[in-house]
Amino acid sequence: QVQVVESGGGSALPGGSLRLSCIATGADFSVYILGWFRQRPGNERELVASISSDGVTNYGDTVKGRFTISRDGAKNWVNLEMNSLKPEDTAVYYCYGDYGFSRRWGRGTQVTVSS
């Protein structure tokens, strides 16, 4: 069924920017929610941002005003623009897609913000 494929990630300096992209493949319908979680070392996964097929967005408090999520509902891709990066943004970022009663996860991509 639906598979989630991520791209992007890497390293950035504090205050810099990175772009993550993800696409949910294998679906002939609009995946209800596409978004990103992240997992910092020693912590549980936390929501970064999500966007519904209707364009409703949800952001974690720590990224509001810095990150922007967008999607193409017809193509089931999602983009995360990360600006004004902070060292605390260092984490493995996981794309996900919700459809029906299922959630599919990407493999994760490392984002490192350090000087």
mmCIF file of C-alpha atoms in Angstrom, residues 4-115:
data_model
loop_
_atom_site.group_PDB
_atom_site.id
_atom_site.type_symbol
_atom_site.label_atom_id
_atom_site.label_comp_id
_atom_site.label_asym_id
_atom_site.label_seq_id
_atom_site.Cartn_x
_atom_site.Cartn_y
_atom_site.Cartn_z
ATOM 1 C CA VAL A 4 6.640 7.049 2.571
ATOM 2 C CA VAL A 5 9.893 8.172 1.027
ATOM 3 C CA GLU A 6 11.961 11.010 2.461
ATOM 4 C CA SER A 7 14.688 13.193 1.107
ATOM 5 C CA GLY A 8 16.744 16.025 2.479
ATOM 6 C CA GLY A 9 18.311 16.481 5.840
ATOM 7 C CA GLY A 10 21.907 17.166 6.599
ATOM 8 C CA SER A 11 23.838 19.702 8.603
ATOM 9 C CA ALA A 12 23.382 23.394 9.150
ATOM 10 C CA LEU A 13 24.739 26.167 11.286
ATOM 11 C CA PRO A 14 22.572 27.795 13.916
ATOM 12 C CA GLY A 15 20.358 30.312 12.178
ATOM 13 C CA GLY A 16 20.578 28.430 8.919
ATOM 14 C CA SER A 17 17.970 26.598 6.887
ATOM 15 C CA LEU A 18 17.239 23.125 5.632
ATOM 16 C CA ARG A 19 14.522 21.651 3.475
ATOM 17 C CA LEU A 20 12.971 18.223 3.896
ATOM 18 C CA SER A 21 10.726 16.559 1.369
ATOM 19 C CA CYS A 22 8.604 13.468 1.468
ATOM 20 C CA ILE A 23 6.202 11.674 -0.795
ATOM 21 C CA ALA A 24 3.627 9.021 -0.044
ATOM 22 C CA THR A 25 3.582 6.585 -2.923
ATOM 23 C CA GLY A 26 1.195 3.831 -3.869
ATOM 24 C CA ALA A 27 -1.957 5.755 -3.067
ATOM 25 C CA ASP A 28 -4.590 6.599 -5.620
ATOM 26 C CA PHE A 29 -6.266 8.837 -3.098
ATOM 27 C CA SER A 30 -5.317 11.861 -1.054
ATOM 28 C CA VAL A 31 -3.562 10.788 2.127
ATOM 29 C CA TYR A 32 -5.470 12.401 4.954
ATOM 30 C CA ILE A 33 -2.513 13.777 6.897
ATOM 31 C CA LEU A 34 1.112 14.175 5.952
ATOM 32 C CA GLY A 35 3.656 15.468 8.381
ATOM 33 C CA TRP A 36 6.841 15.150 10.351
ATOM 34 C CA PHE A 37 7.844 13.940 13.744
ATOM 35 C CA ARG A 38 11.313 14.182 15.161
ATOM 36 C CA GLN A 39 13.211 12.312 17.802
ATOM 37 C CA ARG A 40 15.984 13.995 19.706
ATOM 38 C CA PRO A 41 18.595 11.837 21.390
ATOM 39 C CA GLY A 42 17.173 10.333 24.550
ATOM 40 C CA ASN A 43 13.665 11.608 23.868
ATOM 41 C CA GLU A 44 10.436 10.286 22.456
ATOM 42 C CA ARG A 45 9.198 11.305 19.072
ATOM 43 C CA GLU A 46 7.448 14.651 19.005
ATOM 44 C CA LEU A 47 5.276 16.287 16.413
ATOM 45 C CA VAL A 48 7.012 18.874 14.273
ATOM 46 C CA ALA A 49 4.260 19.747 11.834
ATOM 47 C CA SER A 50 1.402 18.192 9.941
ATOM 48 C CA ILE A 51 -0.979 19.165 7.212
ATOM 49 C CA SER A 52 -4.287 17.629 6.268
ATOM 50 C CA SER A 53 -5.703 17.038 2.823
ATOM 51 C CA ASP A 54 -7.800 20.142 3.434
ATOM 52 C CA GLY A 55 -4.724 22.237 4.137
ATOM 53 C CA VAL A 56 -5.148 22.474 7.894
ATOM 54 C CA THR A 57 -1.741 22.745 9.544
ATOM 55 C CA ASN A 58 -0.507 21.920 12.992
ATOM 56 C CA TYR A 59 2.878 22.877 14.412
ATOM 57 C CA GLY A 60 4.786 21.995 17.476
ATOM 58 C CA ASP A 61 5.219 24.966 19.767
ATOM 59 C CA THR A 62 8.986 25.021 19.414
ATOM 60 C CA VAL A 63 8.916 25.379 15.629
ATOM 61 C CA LYS A 64 6.057 27.826 15.153
ATOM 62 C CA GLY A 65 7.184 30.829 13.183
ATOM 63 C CA ARG A 66 10.334 29.059 12.002
ATOM 64 C CA PHE A 67 9.151 25.996 10.089
ATOM 65 C CA THR A 68 6.617 25.862 7.296
ATOM 66 C CA ILE A 69 4.865 22.758 6.037
ATOM 67 C CA SER A 70 3.171 22.503 2.670
ATOM 68 C CA ARG A 71 1.759 19.774 0.469
ATOM 69 C CA ASP A 72 0.362 18.906 -2.873
ATOM 70 C CA GLY A 73 -2.765 16.956 -2.063
ATOM 71 C CA ALA A 74 -3.096 15.451 -5.505
ATOM 72 C CA LYS A 75 0.467 14.134 -5.531
ATOM 73 C CA ASN A 76 0.743 13.331 -1.815
ATOM 74 C CA TRP A 77 4.025 15.046 -1.246
ATOM 75 C CA VAL A 78 4.905 17.183 1.720
ATOM 76 C CA ASN A 79 7.658 19.706 2.215
ATOM 77 C CA LEU A 80 9.111 21.084 5.405
ATOM 78 C CA GLU A 81 11.042 24.327 5.234
ATOM 79 C CA MET A 82 13.120 24.751 8.352
ATOM 80 C CA ASN A 83 14.459 28.220 9.007
ATOM 81 C CA SER A 84 16.265 29.884 11.889
ATOM 82 C CA LEU A 85 17.560 26.519 12.964
ATOM 83 C CA LYS A 86 18.688 25.975 16.508
ATOM 84 C CA PRO A 87 20.902 23.301 18.021
ATOM 85 C CA GLU A 88 17.805 21.931 19.755
ATOM 86 C CA ASP A 89 16.410 21.097 16.315
ATOM 87 C CA THR A 90 19.041 18.398 15.992
ATOM 88 C CA ALA A 91 17.132 15.150 15.652
ATOM 89 C CA VAL A 92 16.120 12.375 13.362
ATOM 90 C CA TYR A 93 13.135 13.584 11.403
ATOM 91 C CA TYR A 94 10.479 11.102 10.336
ATOM 92 C CA CYS A 95 7.922 11.770 7.681
ATOM 93 C CA TYR A 96 4.568 10.109 8.116
ATOM 94 C CA GLY A 97 1.288 9.710 6.345
ATOM 95 C CA ASP A 98 -2.078 8.868 7.829
ATOM 96 C CA TYR A 99 -4.754 7.190 5.795
ATOM 97 C CA GLY A 100 -7.733 5.236 7.000
ATOM 98 C CA PHE A 101 -6.656 3.611 10.244
ATOM 99 C CA SER A 102 -3.031 3.317 9.179
ATOM 100 C CA ARG A 103 0.106 5.349 9.644
ATOM 101 C CA ARG A 104 3.150 4.868 7.491
ATOM 102 C CA TRP A 105 6.571 6.122 8.484
ATOM 103 C CA GLY A 106 9.562 7.090 6.480
ATOM 104 C CA ARG A 107 12.960 5.729 7.374
ATOM 105 C CA GLY A 108 14.070 8.957 9.029
ATOM 106 C CA THR A 109 16.660 11.516 8.096
ATOM 107 C CA GLN A 110 19.249 13.122 10.329
ATOM 108 C CA VAL A 111 19.238 16.857 10.860
ATOM 109 C CA THR A 112 22.198 18.277 12.732
ATOM 110 C CA VAL A 113 22.468 21.908 13.778
ATOM 111 C CA SER A 114 25.743 22.838 15.373
ATOM 112 C CA SER A 115 28.538 25.340 15.235
#
